[in-house]
Short mmCIF file of C-alpha atoms in Angstrom, two decimals:
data_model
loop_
_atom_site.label_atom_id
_atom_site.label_comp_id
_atom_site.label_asym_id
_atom_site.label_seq_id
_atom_site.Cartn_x
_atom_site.Cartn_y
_atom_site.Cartn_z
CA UNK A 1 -47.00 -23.35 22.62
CA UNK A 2 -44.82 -24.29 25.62
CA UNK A 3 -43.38 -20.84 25.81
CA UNK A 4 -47.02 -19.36 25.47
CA UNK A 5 -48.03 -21.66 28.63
CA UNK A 6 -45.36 -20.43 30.46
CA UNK A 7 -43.25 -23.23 30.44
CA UNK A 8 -39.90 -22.48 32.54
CA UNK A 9 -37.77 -23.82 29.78
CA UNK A 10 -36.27 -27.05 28.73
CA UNK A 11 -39.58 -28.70 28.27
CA UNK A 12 -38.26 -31.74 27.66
CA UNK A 13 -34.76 -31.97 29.39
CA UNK A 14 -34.84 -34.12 32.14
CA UNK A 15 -33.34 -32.00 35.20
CA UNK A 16 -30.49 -33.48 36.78
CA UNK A 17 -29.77 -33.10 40.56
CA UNK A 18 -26.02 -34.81 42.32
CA UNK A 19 -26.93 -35.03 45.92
CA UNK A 20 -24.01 -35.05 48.49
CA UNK A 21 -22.50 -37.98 49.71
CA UNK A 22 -24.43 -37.72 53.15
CA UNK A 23 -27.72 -38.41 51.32
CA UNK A 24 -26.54 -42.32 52.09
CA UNK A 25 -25.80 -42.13 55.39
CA UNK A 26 -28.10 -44.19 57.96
CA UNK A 27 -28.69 -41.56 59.80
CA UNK A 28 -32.50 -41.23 59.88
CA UNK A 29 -32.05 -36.93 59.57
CA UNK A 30 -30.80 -37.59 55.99
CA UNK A 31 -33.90 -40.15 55.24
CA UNK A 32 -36.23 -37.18 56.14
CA UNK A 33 -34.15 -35.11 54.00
CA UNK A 34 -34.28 -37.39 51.04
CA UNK A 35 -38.13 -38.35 51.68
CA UNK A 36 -38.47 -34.28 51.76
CA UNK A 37 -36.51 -33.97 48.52
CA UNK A 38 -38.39 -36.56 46.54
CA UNK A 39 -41.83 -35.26 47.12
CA UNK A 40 -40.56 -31.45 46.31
CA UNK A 41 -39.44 -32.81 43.13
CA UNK A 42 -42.43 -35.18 43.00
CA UNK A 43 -44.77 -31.86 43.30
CA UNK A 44 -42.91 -29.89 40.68
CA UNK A 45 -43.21 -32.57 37.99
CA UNK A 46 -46.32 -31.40 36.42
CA UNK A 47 -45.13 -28.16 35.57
CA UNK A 48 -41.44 -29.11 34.84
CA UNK A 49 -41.28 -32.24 33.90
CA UNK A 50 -38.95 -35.20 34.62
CA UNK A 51 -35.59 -35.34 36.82
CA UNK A 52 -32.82 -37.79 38.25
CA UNK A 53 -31.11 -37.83 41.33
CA UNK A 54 -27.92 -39.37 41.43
CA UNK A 55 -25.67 -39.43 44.73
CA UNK A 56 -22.03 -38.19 44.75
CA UNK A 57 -19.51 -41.18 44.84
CA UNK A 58 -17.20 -39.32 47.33
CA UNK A 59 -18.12 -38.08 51.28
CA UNK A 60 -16.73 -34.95 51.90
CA UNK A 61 -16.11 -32.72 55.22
CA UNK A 62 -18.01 -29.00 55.20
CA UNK A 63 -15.33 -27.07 53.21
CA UNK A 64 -14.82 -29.45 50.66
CA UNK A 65 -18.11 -29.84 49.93
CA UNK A 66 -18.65 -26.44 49.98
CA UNK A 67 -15.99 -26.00 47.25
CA UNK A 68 -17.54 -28.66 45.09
CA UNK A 69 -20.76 -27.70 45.24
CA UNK A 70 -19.55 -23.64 44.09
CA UNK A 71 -17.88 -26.09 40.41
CA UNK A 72 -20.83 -28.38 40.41
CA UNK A 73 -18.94 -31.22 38.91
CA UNK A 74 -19.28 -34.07 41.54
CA UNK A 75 -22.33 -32.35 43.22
CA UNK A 76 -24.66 -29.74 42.87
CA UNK A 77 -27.25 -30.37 45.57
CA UNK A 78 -26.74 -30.38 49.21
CA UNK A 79 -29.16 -29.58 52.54
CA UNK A 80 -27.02 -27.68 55.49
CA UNK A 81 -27.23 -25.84 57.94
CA UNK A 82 -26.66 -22.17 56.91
CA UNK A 83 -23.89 -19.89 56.91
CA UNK A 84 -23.04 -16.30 55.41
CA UNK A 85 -20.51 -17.97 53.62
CA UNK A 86 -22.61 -20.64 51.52
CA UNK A 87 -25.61 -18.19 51.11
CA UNK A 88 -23.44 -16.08 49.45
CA UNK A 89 -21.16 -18.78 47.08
CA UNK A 90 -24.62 -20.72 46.35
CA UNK A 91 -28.23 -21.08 45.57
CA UNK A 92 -29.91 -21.08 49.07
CA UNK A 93 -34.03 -22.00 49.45
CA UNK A 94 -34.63 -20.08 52.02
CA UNK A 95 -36.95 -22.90 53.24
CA UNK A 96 -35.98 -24.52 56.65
CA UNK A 97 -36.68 -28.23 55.49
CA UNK A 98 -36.57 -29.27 58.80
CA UNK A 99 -38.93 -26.04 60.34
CA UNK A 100 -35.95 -24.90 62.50
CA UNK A 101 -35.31 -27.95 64.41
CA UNK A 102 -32.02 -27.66 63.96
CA UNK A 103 -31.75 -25.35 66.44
CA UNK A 104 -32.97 -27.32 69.20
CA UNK A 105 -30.13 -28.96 70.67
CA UNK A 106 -30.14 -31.55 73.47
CA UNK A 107 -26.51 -32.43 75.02
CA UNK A 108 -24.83 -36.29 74.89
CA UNK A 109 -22.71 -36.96 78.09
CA UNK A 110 -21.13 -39.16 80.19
CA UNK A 111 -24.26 -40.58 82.46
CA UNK A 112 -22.31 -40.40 85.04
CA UNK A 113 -22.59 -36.76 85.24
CA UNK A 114 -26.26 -36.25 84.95
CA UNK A 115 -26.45 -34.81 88.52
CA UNK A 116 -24.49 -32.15 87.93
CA UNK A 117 -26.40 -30.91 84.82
CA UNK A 118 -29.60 -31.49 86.52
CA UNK A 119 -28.49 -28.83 89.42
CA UNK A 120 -27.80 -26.13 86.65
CA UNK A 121 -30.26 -23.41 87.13
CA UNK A 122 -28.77 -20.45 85.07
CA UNK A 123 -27.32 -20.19 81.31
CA UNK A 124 -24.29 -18.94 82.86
CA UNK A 125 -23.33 -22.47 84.64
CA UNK A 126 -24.18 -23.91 81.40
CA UNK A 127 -21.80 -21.83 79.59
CA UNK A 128 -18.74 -22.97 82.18
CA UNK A 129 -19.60 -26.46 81.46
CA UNK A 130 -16.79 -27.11 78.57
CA UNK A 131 -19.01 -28.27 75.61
CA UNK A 132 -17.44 -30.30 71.85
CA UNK A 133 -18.29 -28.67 68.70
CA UNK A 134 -16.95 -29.40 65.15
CA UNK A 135 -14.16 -26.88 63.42
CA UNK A 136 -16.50 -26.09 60.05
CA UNK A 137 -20.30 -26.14 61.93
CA UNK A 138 -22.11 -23.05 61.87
CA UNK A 139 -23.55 -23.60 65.09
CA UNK A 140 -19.67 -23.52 67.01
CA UNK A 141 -19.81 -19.93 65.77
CA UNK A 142 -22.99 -18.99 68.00
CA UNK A 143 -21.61 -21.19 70.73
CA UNK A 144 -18.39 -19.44 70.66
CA UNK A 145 -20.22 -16.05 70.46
CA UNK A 146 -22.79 -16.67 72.98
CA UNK A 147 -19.50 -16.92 75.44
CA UNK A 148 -19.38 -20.72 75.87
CA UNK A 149 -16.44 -22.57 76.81
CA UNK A 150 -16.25 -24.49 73.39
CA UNK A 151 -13.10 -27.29 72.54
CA UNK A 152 -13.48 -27.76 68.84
CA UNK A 153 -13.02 -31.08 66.88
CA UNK A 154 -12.32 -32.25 63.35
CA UNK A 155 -15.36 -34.71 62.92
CA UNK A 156 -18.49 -36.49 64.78
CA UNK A 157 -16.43 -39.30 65.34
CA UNK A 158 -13.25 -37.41 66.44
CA UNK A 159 -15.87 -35.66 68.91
CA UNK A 160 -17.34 -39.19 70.35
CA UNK A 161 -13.67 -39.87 71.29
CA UNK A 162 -13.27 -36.78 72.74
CA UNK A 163 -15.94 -36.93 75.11
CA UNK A 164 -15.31 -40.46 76.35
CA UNK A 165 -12.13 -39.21 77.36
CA UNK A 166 -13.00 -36.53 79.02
CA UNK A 167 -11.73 -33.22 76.93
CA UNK A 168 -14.93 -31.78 77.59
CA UNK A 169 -18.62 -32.57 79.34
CA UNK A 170 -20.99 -32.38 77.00
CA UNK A 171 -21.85 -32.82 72.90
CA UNK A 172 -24.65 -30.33 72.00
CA UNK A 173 -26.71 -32.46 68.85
CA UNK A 174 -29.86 -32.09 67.17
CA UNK A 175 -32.32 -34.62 68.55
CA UNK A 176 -32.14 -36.92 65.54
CA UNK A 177 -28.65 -36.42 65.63
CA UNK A 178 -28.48 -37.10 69.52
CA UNK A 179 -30.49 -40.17 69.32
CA UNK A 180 -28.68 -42.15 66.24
CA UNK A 181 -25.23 -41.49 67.80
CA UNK A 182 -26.10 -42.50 71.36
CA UNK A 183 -26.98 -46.06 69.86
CA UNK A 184 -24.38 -45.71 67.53
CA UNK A 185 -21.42 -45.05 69.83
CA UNK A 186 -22.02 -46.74 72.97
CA UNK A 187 -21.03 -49.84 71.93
CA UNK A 188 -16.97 -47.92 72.30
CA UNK A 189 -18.31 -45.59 75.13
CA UNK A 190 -21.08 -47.51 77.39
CA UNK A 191 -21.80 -44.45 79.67
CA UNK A 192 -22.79 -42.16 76.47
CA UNK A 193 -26.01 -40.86 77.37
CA UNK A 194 -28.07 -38.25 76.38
CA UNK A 195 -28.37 -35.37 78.99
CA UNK A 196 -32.48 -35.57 80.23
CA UNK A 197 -32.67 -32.20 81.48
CA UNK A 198 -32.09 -29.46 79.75
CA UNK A 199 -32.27 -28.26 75.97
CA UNK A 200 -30.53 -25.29 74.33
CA UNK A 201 -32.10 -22.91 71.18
CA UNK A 202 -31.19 -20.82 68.73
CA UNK A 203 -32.84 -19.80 65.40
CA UNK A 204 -30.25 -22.13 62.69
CA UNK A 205 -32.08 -22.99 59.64
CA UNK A 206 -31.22 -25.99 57.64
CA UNK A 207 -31.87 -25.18 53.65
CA UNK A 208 -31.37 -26.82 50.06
CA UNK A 209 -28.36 -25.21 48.26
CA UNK A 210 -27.45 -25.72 45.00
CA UNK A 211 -24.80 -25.15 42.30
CA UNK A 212 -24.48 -21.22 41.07
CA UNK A 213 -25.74 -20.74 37.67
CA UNK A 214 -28.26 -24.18 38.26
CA UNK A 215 -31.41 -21.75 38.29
CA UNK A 216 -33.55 -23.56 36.59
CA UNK A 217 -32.64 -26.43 39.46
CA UNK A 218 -33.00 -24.05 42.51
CA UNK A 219 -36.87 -22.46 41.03
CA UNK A 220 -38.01 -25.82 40.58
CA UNK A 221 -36.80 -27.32 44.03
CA UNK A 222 -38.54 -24.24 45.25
CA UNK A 223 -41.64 -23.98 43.89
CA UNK A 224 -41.68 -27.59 44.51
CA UNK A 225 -41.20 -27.62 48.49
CA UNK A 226 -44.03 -24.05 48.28
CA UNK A 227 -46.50 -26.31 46.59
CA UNK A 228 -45.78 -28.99 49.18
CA UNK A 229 -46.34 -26.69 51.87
CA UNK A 230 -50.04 -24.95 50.11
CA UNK A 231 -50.96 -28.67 50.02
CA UNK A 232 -50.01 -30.12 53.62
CA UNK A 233 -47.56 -32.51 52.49
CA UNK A 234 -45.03 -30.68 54.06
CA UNK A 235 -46.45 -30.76 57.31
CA UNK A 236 -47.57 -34.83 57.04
CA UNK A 237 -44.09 -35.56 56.33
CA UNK A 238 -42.60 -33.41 59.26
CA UNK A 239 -44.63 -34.34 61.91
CA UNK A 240 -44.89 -38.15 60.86
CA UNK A 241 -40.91 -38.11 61.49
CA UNK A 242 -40.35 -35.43 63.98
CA UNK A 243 -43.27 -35.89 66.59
CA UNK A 244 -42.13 -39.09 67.83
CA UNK A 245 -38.49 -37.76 68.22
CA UNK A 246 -39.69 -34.62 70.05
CA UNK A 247 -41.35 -37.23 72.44
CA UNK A 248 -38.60 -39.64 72.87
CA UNK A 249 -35.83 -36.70 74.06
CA UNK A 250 -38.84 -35.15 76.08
CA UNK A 251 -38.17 -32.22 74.52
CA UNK A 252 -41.33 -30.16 75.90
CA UNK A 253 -40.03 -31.27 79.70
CA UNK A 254 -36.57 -29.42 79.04
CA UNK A 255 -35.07 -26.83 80.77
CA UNK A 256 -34.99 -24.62 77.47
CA UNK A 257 -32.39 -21.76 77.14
CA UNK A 258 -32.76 -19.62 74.12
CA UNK A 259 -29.63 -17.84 72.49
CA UNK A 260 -29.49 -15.43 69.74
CA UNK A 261 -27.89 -16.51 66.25
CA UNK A 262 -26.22 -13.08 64.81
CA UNK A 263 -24.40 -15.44 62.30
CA UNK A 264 -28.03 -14.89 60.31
CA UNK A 265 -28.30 -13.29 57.27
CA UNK A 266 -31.24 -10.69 56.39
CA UNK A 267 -32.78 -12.96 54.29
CA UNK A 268 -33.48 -15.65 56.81
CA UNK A 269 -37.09 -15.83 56.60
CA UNK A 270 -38.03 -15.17 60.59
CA UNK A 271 -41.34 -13.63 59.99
CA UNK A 272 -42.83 -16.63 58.04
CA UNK A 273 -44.35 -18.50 60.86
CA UNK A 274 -45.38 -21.67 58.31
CA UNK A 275 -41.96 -22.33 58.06
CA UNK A 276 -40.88 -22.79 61.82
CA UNK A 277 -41.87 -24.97 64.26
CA UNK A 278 -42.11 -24.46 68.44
CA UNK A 279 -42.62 -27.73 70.12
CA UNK A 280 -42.93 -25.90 73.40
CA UNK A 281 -46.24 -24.04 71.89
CA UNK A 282 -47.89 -27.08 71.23
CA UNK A 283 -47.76 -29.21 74.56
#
């Protein structure tokens, strides 16, 4: 009868999903993410059924992770942004959870240097300024592509250290990103401030991935986050957490340079206007 309904299999199994170690992080990105997660899963449960997330007992850095999540052992869940590399060694949902605002990035600084970003007029004074980046982050490669003078680190906090003592002048971050650090690393570095000028874009999706050979996990977390989009719940629990961050950087106010991503695969779902947001088209 199940089969005949169209059932997608293990009726009755209850689907199992080991979420990364960053899933318990305070930063408020990851709470979106989880919130995101839930009511995917939430959305799928009429058609397949019931499911447990657990969290993976051990934080890893970006190439760990990655080779964890390709055995599936201690993980098999993660959101990140995108890469060749882990759309080919994994399950990607092409889905941007976060509608591409990833790829809005405002700068943290030293405050006492606002001046000298607010006189920058051209992309190619921006690209002279030296900027921090991490070693395993997608978005050093379009930094380093686009021509920018980039000084590479091992970790966020490694970064944060960096900057206070001067190895470069400013730490491109998402805006959720950019917020949670300032407040979380001033207390060490008092003149960390976040850069009220100017913003930088490129397209950088942020997707699920999951474990190869975990189909049955990737259709449902898919179909899941589609039906959550048909129904607006998507968009409720975007803008309910994003709006007020867009406001709080100024985003819309920003000097906005745009840079191209080649790093992008062909799959990368540009065309699908749902699935991206432009803060600057809604003013």
């Amino acid at each position: 009868m199940l089969a005949l309904l169209g059932w997608p299999g293990r009726a009755l199994a209850l689907d199992s999903y080991v979420i990364d170690h960053n899933f318990s992080r305070p930063d408020s990105r990851d709470h979106y993410t989880l919130q995101l997660l839930k009511a995917a899963l939430e959305a799928s449960s009429e058609i397949y059924g019931p499911y447990e997330l657990r969290t993976s007992p051990l934080g890893m850095e970006r190439d760990r992770l990655l080779l964890e999540m390709s055995k599936g052992k201690l993980v098999n869940l993660s959101a990140q942004i995108t890469s060749p590399e882990w759309e080919r060694k994994l399950i990607p949902i092409r889905i941007p959870i976060d509608k591409g605002m990833s790829g809005y990035r405002i700068s943290l600084i030293d405050g006492r240097r606002q001046a000298q970003f607010s006189a920058l007029s051209t992309l190619e004074q921006l690209k002279r300024l030296p900027l921090g980046a991490g070693r395993q982050w997608s978005s050093t490669a379009v930094f380093v592509g686009a021509g920018f003078d980039v000084v590479q680190g091992n970790s966020t906090a490694g970064l944060h250290g960096m900057l206070a003592v001067n190895r470069f002048q400013h730490f491109p971050r998402g805006i959720e990103e950019a917020l949670f650090e300032q407040a979380a690393y001033a207390p060490a570095f008092p003149e960390l401030a976040l850069e009220r000028s100017l913003a930088i874009y490129f397209p950088l999706p942020r997707y699920f991935f999951v474990t190869p050979g975990e189909q049955r996990l990737a259709q449902r977390l898919e179909q899941g986050l589609q039906l959550l989009s048909a129904d607006g719940g998507f968009d409720r629990i975007f803008h309910d957490f994003y709006d007020d961050l867009i406001d709080k950087v100024g985003l819309r106010k920003r000097r906005l340079f745009k840079l191209d991503n080649p790093l992008l695969t062909p799959q990368t779902p540009l065309s699908n206007k749902a699935y991206w947001y432009d803060p600057f088209e809604h003013k």
